[in-house]
Amino acid sequence: MLVDAAPLPVAGPVPTPAAAPAAARGWGWVRPYLYLLPAVAGLVVWVYRPLVQTVEWSFYDWNLLPTTPATWVGWQNYAEVMALPEMHQAVVNTGWYVLGLLPFAVAVPMAIALLSRRVGGRARTVYQALVFLPMLVTPVATAAVWRWMLTQDGLVNQVLGVVGADAGNWFRNVDTALVAIILITGWQITGFAVLVFAAGLAGIDGEYVQAAALDGASRRRILGTITLPLLSPTVLFMTLMTVLLSAQWSFALIDLLTQGGPSGTTMNVYYLLYKFGFTNFDVGFASAASVVFFAAFGVLAAGLLALLRRFSFYDN
């Protein structure tokens, strides 16, 4: 009986996979950067180009009219900005805005977030939604409601009248206008800050608290030695946000309720820049002030970021 035998393989060199062509390697190197291109292009067009143009305009005198040529004035705009009394008042007021809004951005939201942890089920969601609701109200509606409540015959003055107090029109009194803007801005941002602190608390591993409770630690000791240290990055983050954005948060309410008055008591640096640029049409002056504030806030941000790295405590 004959059986067909399979042919034996011929000994020889083992073939190796062909190397990728140079074009394919180049495409693989370029492709990740193409994904980033839209975002980078947006940053260049909407952030860096206006920034460079602002620095350029700060050395010119121009009134925004295309028919009027811009005149080179050198450092004159910067000298006038630093000597302007309104600028000093706006800087001081901005400091008051930061100090006044810190409790609404840090202390009060942290207390609300800690207390809301004791609320269970759907009630916690409803509770957080009610706290966040003011953040969704537009500045125009907010200004209309609070203007009605804080006028001479408004609801707040009627309540204060029960105890014999009379604050008058809160927005026309130099002693109460700044306080009113801070209170309304704080009322609006508290909900956002509560969500940030709730997210920070959700990131803390519950096993730490359970282990401390098993060891007999009291609720106050757990809060002071575990919860608050692990919440320190959130506290410093909200402090950074408040320092850098207080003037921006209060801008719309200032424009709608006081326009910087009375006597400049509610004017902050952002609203002053707006007046220079779009009320007085002094582009060079507004650009010089913008560059000064950009540098000042940059130094503040660098210092706060250093504090954030130095004092933040992470469990990893």
mmCIF file of C-alpha atoms in Angstrom, residues 60-255:
data_model
loop_
_atom_site.group_PDB
_atom_site.id
_atom_site.type_symbol
_atom_site.label_atom_id
_atom_site.label_comp_id
_atom_site.label_asym_id
_atom_site.label_seq_id
_atom_site.Cartn_x
_atom_site.Cartn_y
_atom_site.Cartn_z
ATOM 1 C CA TYR A 60 -1.230 103.945 21.605
ATOM 2 C CA ASP A 61 -3.897 106.623 21.968
ATOM 3 C CA TRP A 62 -6.959 105.547 20.004
ATOM 4 C CA ASN A 63 -10.748 105.978 20.290
ATOM 5 C CA LEU A 64 -11.871 102.799 18.454
ATOM 6 C CA LEU A 65 -12.983 104.721 15.330
ATOM 7 C CA PRO A 66 -11.526 103.194 12.138
ATOM 8 C CA THR A 67 -11.259 106.657 10.593
ATOM 9 C CA THR A 68 -9.062 107.925 13.446
ATOM 10 C CA PRO A 69 -5.402 106.891 13.343
ATOM 11 C CA ALA A 70 -3.802 105.456 16.484
ATOM 12 C CA THR A 71 -1.084 107.689 17.953
ATOM 13 C CA TRP A 72 2.015 106.232 19.610
ATOM 14 C CA VAL A 73 2.319 107.523 23.216
ATOM 15 C CA GLY A 74 4.792 105.028 24.693
ATOM 16 C CA TRP A 75 4.526 104.479 28.448
ATOM 17 C CA GLN A 76 2.260 107.494 29.001
ATOM 18 C CA ASN A 77 -0.885 105.365 29.395
ATOM 19 C CA TYR A 78 0.787 103.272 32.117
ATOM 20 C CA ALA A 79 1.903 106.391 34.005
ATOM 21 C CA GLU A 80 -1.627 107.830 33.903
ATOM 22 C CA VAL A 81 -3.162 104.516 34.982
ATOM 23 C CA MET A 82 -0.920 104.258 38.042
ATOM 24 C CA ALA A 83 -1.674 107.885 39.040
ATOM 25 C CA LEU A 84 -5.456 107.707 38.560
ATOM 26 C CA PRO A 85 -7.416 107.991 41.884
ATOM 27 C CA GLU A 86 -10.285 105.917 40.442
ATOM 28 C CA MET A 87 -7.830 103.071 39.893
ATOM 29 C CA HIS A 88 -6.771 103.052 43.533
ATOM 30 C CA GLN A 89 -10.404 103.061 44.668
ATOM 31 C CA ALA A 90 -11.263 100.218 42.274
ATOM 32 C CA VAL A 91 -8.344 98.126 43.550
ATOM 33 C CA VAL A 92 -9.411 98.673 47.165
ATOM 34 C CA ASN A 93 -13.025 97.837 46.326
ATOM 35 C CA THR A 94 -11.893 94.668 44.533
ATOM 36 C CA GLY A 95 -10.098 93.642 47.725
ATOM 37 C CA TRP A 96 -13.325 94.169 49.656
ATOM 38 C CA TYR A 97 -15.196 92.052 47.107
ATOM 39 C CA VAL A 98 -12.673 89.232 47.580
ATOM 40 C CA LEU A 99 -12.867 89.393 51.381
ATOM 41 C CA GLY A 100 -16.651 89.684 51.344
ATOM 42 C CA LEU A 101 -17.176 86.766 48.967
ATOM 43 C CA LEU A 102 -14.756 84.347 50.646
ATOM 44 C CA PRO A 103 -17.334 83.278 53.284
ATOM 45 C CA PHE A 104 -19.902 82.631 50.532
ATOM 46 C CA ALA A 105 -17.392 80.664 48.441
ATOM 47 C CA VAL A 106 -15.647 78.682 51.189
ATOM 48 C CA ALA A 107 -17.064 78.723 54.726
ATOM 49 C CA VAL A 108 -20.822 78.650 54.076
ATOM 50 C CA PRO A 109 -20.714 76.104 51.180
ATOM 51 C CA MET A 110 -18.411 73.806 53.146
ATOM 52 C CA ALA A 111 -20.790 73.860 56.128
ATOM 53 C CA ILE A 112 -23.792 73.206 53.854
ATOM 54 C CA ALA A 113 -21.994 70.339 52.081
ATOM 55 C CA LEU A 114 -21.013 68.739 55.401
ATOM 56 C CA LEU A 115 -24.537 69.059 56.780
ATOM 57 C CA SER A 116 -26.117 67.748 53.570
ATOM 58 C CA ARG A 117 -24.190 64.474 54.008
ATOM 59 C CA ARG A 118 -26.588 63.647 56.822
ATOM 60 C CA VAL A 119 -29.522 63.935 54.430
ATOM 61 C CA GLY A 120 -30.174 60.641 52.683
ATOM 62 C CA GLY A 121 -31.989 59.426 49.571
ATOM 63 C CA ARG A 122 -33.729 61.734 47.128
ATOM 64 C CA ALA A 123 -34.022 64.430 49.751
ATOM 65 C CA ARG A 124 -30.293 65.158 49.352
ATOM 66 C CA THR A 125 -30.724 65.675 45.583
ATOM 67 C CA VAL A 126 -33.682 67.991 46.137
ATOM 68 C CA TYR A 127 -31.755 69.843 48.830
ATOM 69 C CA GLN A 128 -28.707 70.351 46.597
ATOM 70 C CA ALA A 129 -30.915 71.433 43.675
ATOM 71 C CA LEU A 130 -32.570 74.104 45.837
ATOM 72 C CA VAL A 131 -29.169 75.389 46.943
ATOM 73 C CA PHE A 132 -27.880 75.464 43.340
ATOM 74 C CA LEU A 133 -31.016 77.160 41.967
ATOM 75 C CA PRO A 134 -29.783 80.810 42.400
ATOM 76 C CA MET A 135 -26.835 80.007 40.129
ATOM 77 C CA LEU A 136 -29.283 79.327 37.285
ATOM 78 C CA VAL A 137 -31.095 82.645 37.629
ATOM 79 C CA THR A 138 -29.879 85.182 35.085
ATOM 80 C CA PRO A 139 -28.196 88.354 36.395
ATOM 81 C CA VAL A 140 -30.992 90.490 34.926
ATOM 82 C CA ALA A 141 -33.702 88.584 36.820
ATOM 83 C CA THR A 142 -31.559 88.571 39.953
ATOM 84 C CA ALA A 143 -31.032 92.323 39.733
ATOM 85 C CA ALA A 144 -34.765 92.953 39.190
ATOM 86 C CA VAL A 145 -35.796 90.887 42.227
ATOM 87 C CA TRP A 146 -33.157 92.304 44.577
ATOM 88 C CA ARG A 147 -33.766 95.884 43.388
ATOM 89 C CA TRP A 148 -37.403 95.467 44.390
ATOM 90 C CA MET A 149 -36.454 93.967 47.775
ATOM 91 C CA LEU A 150 -33.786 96.562 48.676
ATOM 92 C CA THR A 151 -35.453 99.813 47.624
ATOM 93 C CA GLN A 152 -36.627 102.429 50.115
ATOM 94 C CA ASP A 153 -40.007 100.702 50.580
ATOM 95 C CA GLY A 154 -38.765 97.187 49.793
ATOM 96 C CA LEU A 155 -39.338 94.009 51.708
ATOM 97 C CA VAL A 156 -35.981 94.108 53.508
ATOM 98 C CA ASN A 157 -36.528 97.614 54.829
ATOM 99 C CA GLN A 158 -40.047 96.700 55.951
ATOM 100 C CA VAL A 159 -38.600 93.824 57.996
ATOM 101 C CA LEU A 160 -35.828 96.058 59.405
ATOM 102 C CA GLY A 161 -38.447 98.663 60.245
ATOM 103 C CA VAL A 162 -39.935 96.246 62.792
ATOM 104 C CA VAL A 163 -36.794 96.661 64.912
ATOM 105 C CA GLY A 164 -36.522 100.385 64.196
ATOM 106 C CA ALA A 165 -33.735 100.185 61.552
ATOM 107 C CA ASP A 166 -33.892 102.094 58.269
ATOM 108 C CA ALA A 167 -31.176 101.523 55.667
ATOM 109 C CA GLY A 168 -32.859 103.635 52.977
ATOM 110 C CA ASN A 169 -32.214 102.687 49.371
ATOM 111 C CA TRP A 170 -29.413 100.146 49.635
ATOM 112 C CA PHE A 171 -28.013 100.875 46.178
ATOM 113 C CA ARG A 172 -27.845 104.675 46.617
ATOM 114 C CA ASN A 173 -26.308 104.724 50.079
ATOM 115 C CA VAL A 174 -22.487 104.783 50.176
ATOM 116 C CA ASP A 175 -22.540 102.727 53.384
ATOM 117 C CA THR A 176 -24.718 99.901 52.058
ATOM 118 C CA ALA A 177 -24.229 99.720 48.271
ATOM 119 C CA LEU A 178 -21.042 97.625 48.400
ATOM 120 C CA VAL A 179 -22.522 95.355 51.070
ATOM 121 C CA ALA A 180 -25.635 94.827 48.952
ATOM 122 C CA ILE A 181 -23.648 93.847 45.834
ATOM 123 C CA ILE A 182 -21.491 91.442 47.888
ATOM 124 C CA LEU A 183 -24.555 89.817 49.499
ATOM 125 C CA ILE A 184 -26.350 89.343 46.173
ATOM 126 C CA THR A 185 -23.230 87.971 44.455
ATOM 127 C CA GLY A 186 -22.625 85.639 47.399
ATOM 128 C CA TRP A 187 -26.226 84.437 47.209
ATOM 129 C CA GLN A 188 -25.680 83.547 43.552
ATOM 130 C CA ILE A 189 -22.347 81.715 43.838
ATOM 131 C CA THR A 190 -23.052 79.708 46.998
ATOM 132 C CA GLY A 191 -24.831 76.937 45.085
ATOM 133 C CA PHE A 192 -21.896 76.418 42.725
ATOM 134 C CA ALA A 193 -19.471 76.316 45.660
ATOM 135 C CA VAL A 194 -21.654 73.772 47.472
ATOM 136 C CA LEU A 195 -21.433 71.454 44.469
ATOM 137 C CA VAL A 196 -17.638 71.806 44.409
ATOM 138 C CA PHE A 197 -17.383 70.939 48.103
ATOM 139 C CA ALA A 198 -19.850 68.057 47.708
ATOM 140 C CA ALA A 199 -17.621 66.653 44.944
ATOM 141 C CA GLY A 200 -14.584 67.072 47.194
ATOM 142 C CA LEU A 201 -16.308 65.203 50.034
ATOM 143 C CA ALA A 202 -17.377 62.420 47.652
ATOM 144 C CA GLY A 203 -13.708 61.894 46.759
ATOM 145 C CA ILE A 204 -12.734 61.110 50.360
ATOM 146 C CA ASP A 205 -12.488 57.376 50.983
ATOM 147 C CA GLY A 206 -15.168 56.388 53.515
ATOM 148 C CA GLU A 207 -12.950 53.675 54.978
ATOM 149 C CA TYR A 208 -10.893 56.314 56.787
ATOM 150 C CA VAL A 209 -13.950 57.555 58.645
ATOM 151 C CA GLN A 210 -15.159 54.013 59.383
ATOM 152 C CA ALA A 211 -11.761 52.971 60.716
ATOM 153 C CA ALA A 212 -11.558 56.066 62.931
ATOM 154 C CA ALA A 213 -15.079 55.461 64.233
ATOM 155 C CA LEU A 214 -14.187 51.850 65.098
ATOM 156 C CA ASP A 215 -11.200 53.176 67.055
ATOM 157 C CA GLY A 216 -13.585 55.334 69.075
ATOM 158 C CA ALA A 217 -12.864 58.734 67.490
ATOM 159 C CA SER A 218 -15.613 61.290 68.021
ATOM 160 C CA ARG A 219 -17.391 62.991 65.128
ATOM 161 C CA ARG A 220 -15.583 66.271 65.846
ATOM 162 C CA ARG A 221 -12.188 64.531 65.899
ATOM 163 C CA ILE A 222 -12.911 62.768 62.602
ATOM 164 C CA LEU A 223 -13.869 66.109 61.069
ATOM 165 C CA GLY A 224 -10.728 67.853 62.304
ATOM 166 C CA THR A 225 -8.161 65.131 61.629
ATOM 167 C CA ILE A 226 -9.514 63.355 58.536
ATOM 168 C CA THR A 227 -12.240 65.224 56.662
ATOM 169 C CA LEU A 228 -10.892 68.788 56.737
ATOM 170 C CA PRO A 229 -7.252 67.868 55.871
ATOM 171 C CA LEU A 230 -8.441 65.783 52.919
ATOM 172 C CA LEU A 231 -10.724 68.642 51.905
ATOM 173 C CA SER A 232 -7.842 71.155 51.889
ATOM 174 C CA PRO A 233 -7.314 71.000 48.061
ATOM 175 C CA THR A 234 -10.955 71.995 47.558
ATOM 176 C CA VAL A 235 -10.682 74.830 50.092
ATOM 177 C CA LEU A 236 -7.566 76.233 48.421
ATOM 178 C CA PHE A 237 -9.100 75.803 44.962
ATOM 179 C CA MET A 238 -12.191 77.818 45.910
ATOM 180 C CA THR A 239 -9.983 80.442 47.572
ATOM 181 C CA LEU A 240 -8.022 80.734 44.326
ATOM 182 C CA MET A 241 -11.252 81.011 42.319
ATOM 183 C CA THR A 242 -12.595 83.722 44.627
ATOM 184 C CA VAL A 243 -9.434 85.838 44.487
ATOM 185 C CA LEU A 244 -9.242 85.665 40.699
ATOM 186 C CA LEU A 245 -12.948 85.808 39.799
ATOM 187 C CA SER A 246 -14.657 87.974 42.432
ATOM 188 C CA ALA A 247 -14.491 91.025 40.176
ATOM 189 C CA GLN A 248 -15.930 89.011 37.286
ATOM 190 C CA TRP A 249 -18.735 87.459 39.356
ATOM 191 C CA SER A 250 -19.919 90.883 40.545
ATOM 192 C CA PHE A 251 -19.515 92.693 37.199
ATOM 193 C CA ALA A 252 -23.035 92.092 35.832
ATOM 194 C CA LEU A 253 -24.745 93.091 39.087
ATOM 195 C CA ILE A 254 -22.687 96.292 39.308
ATOM 196 C CA ASP A 255 -23.647 97.188 35.747
#
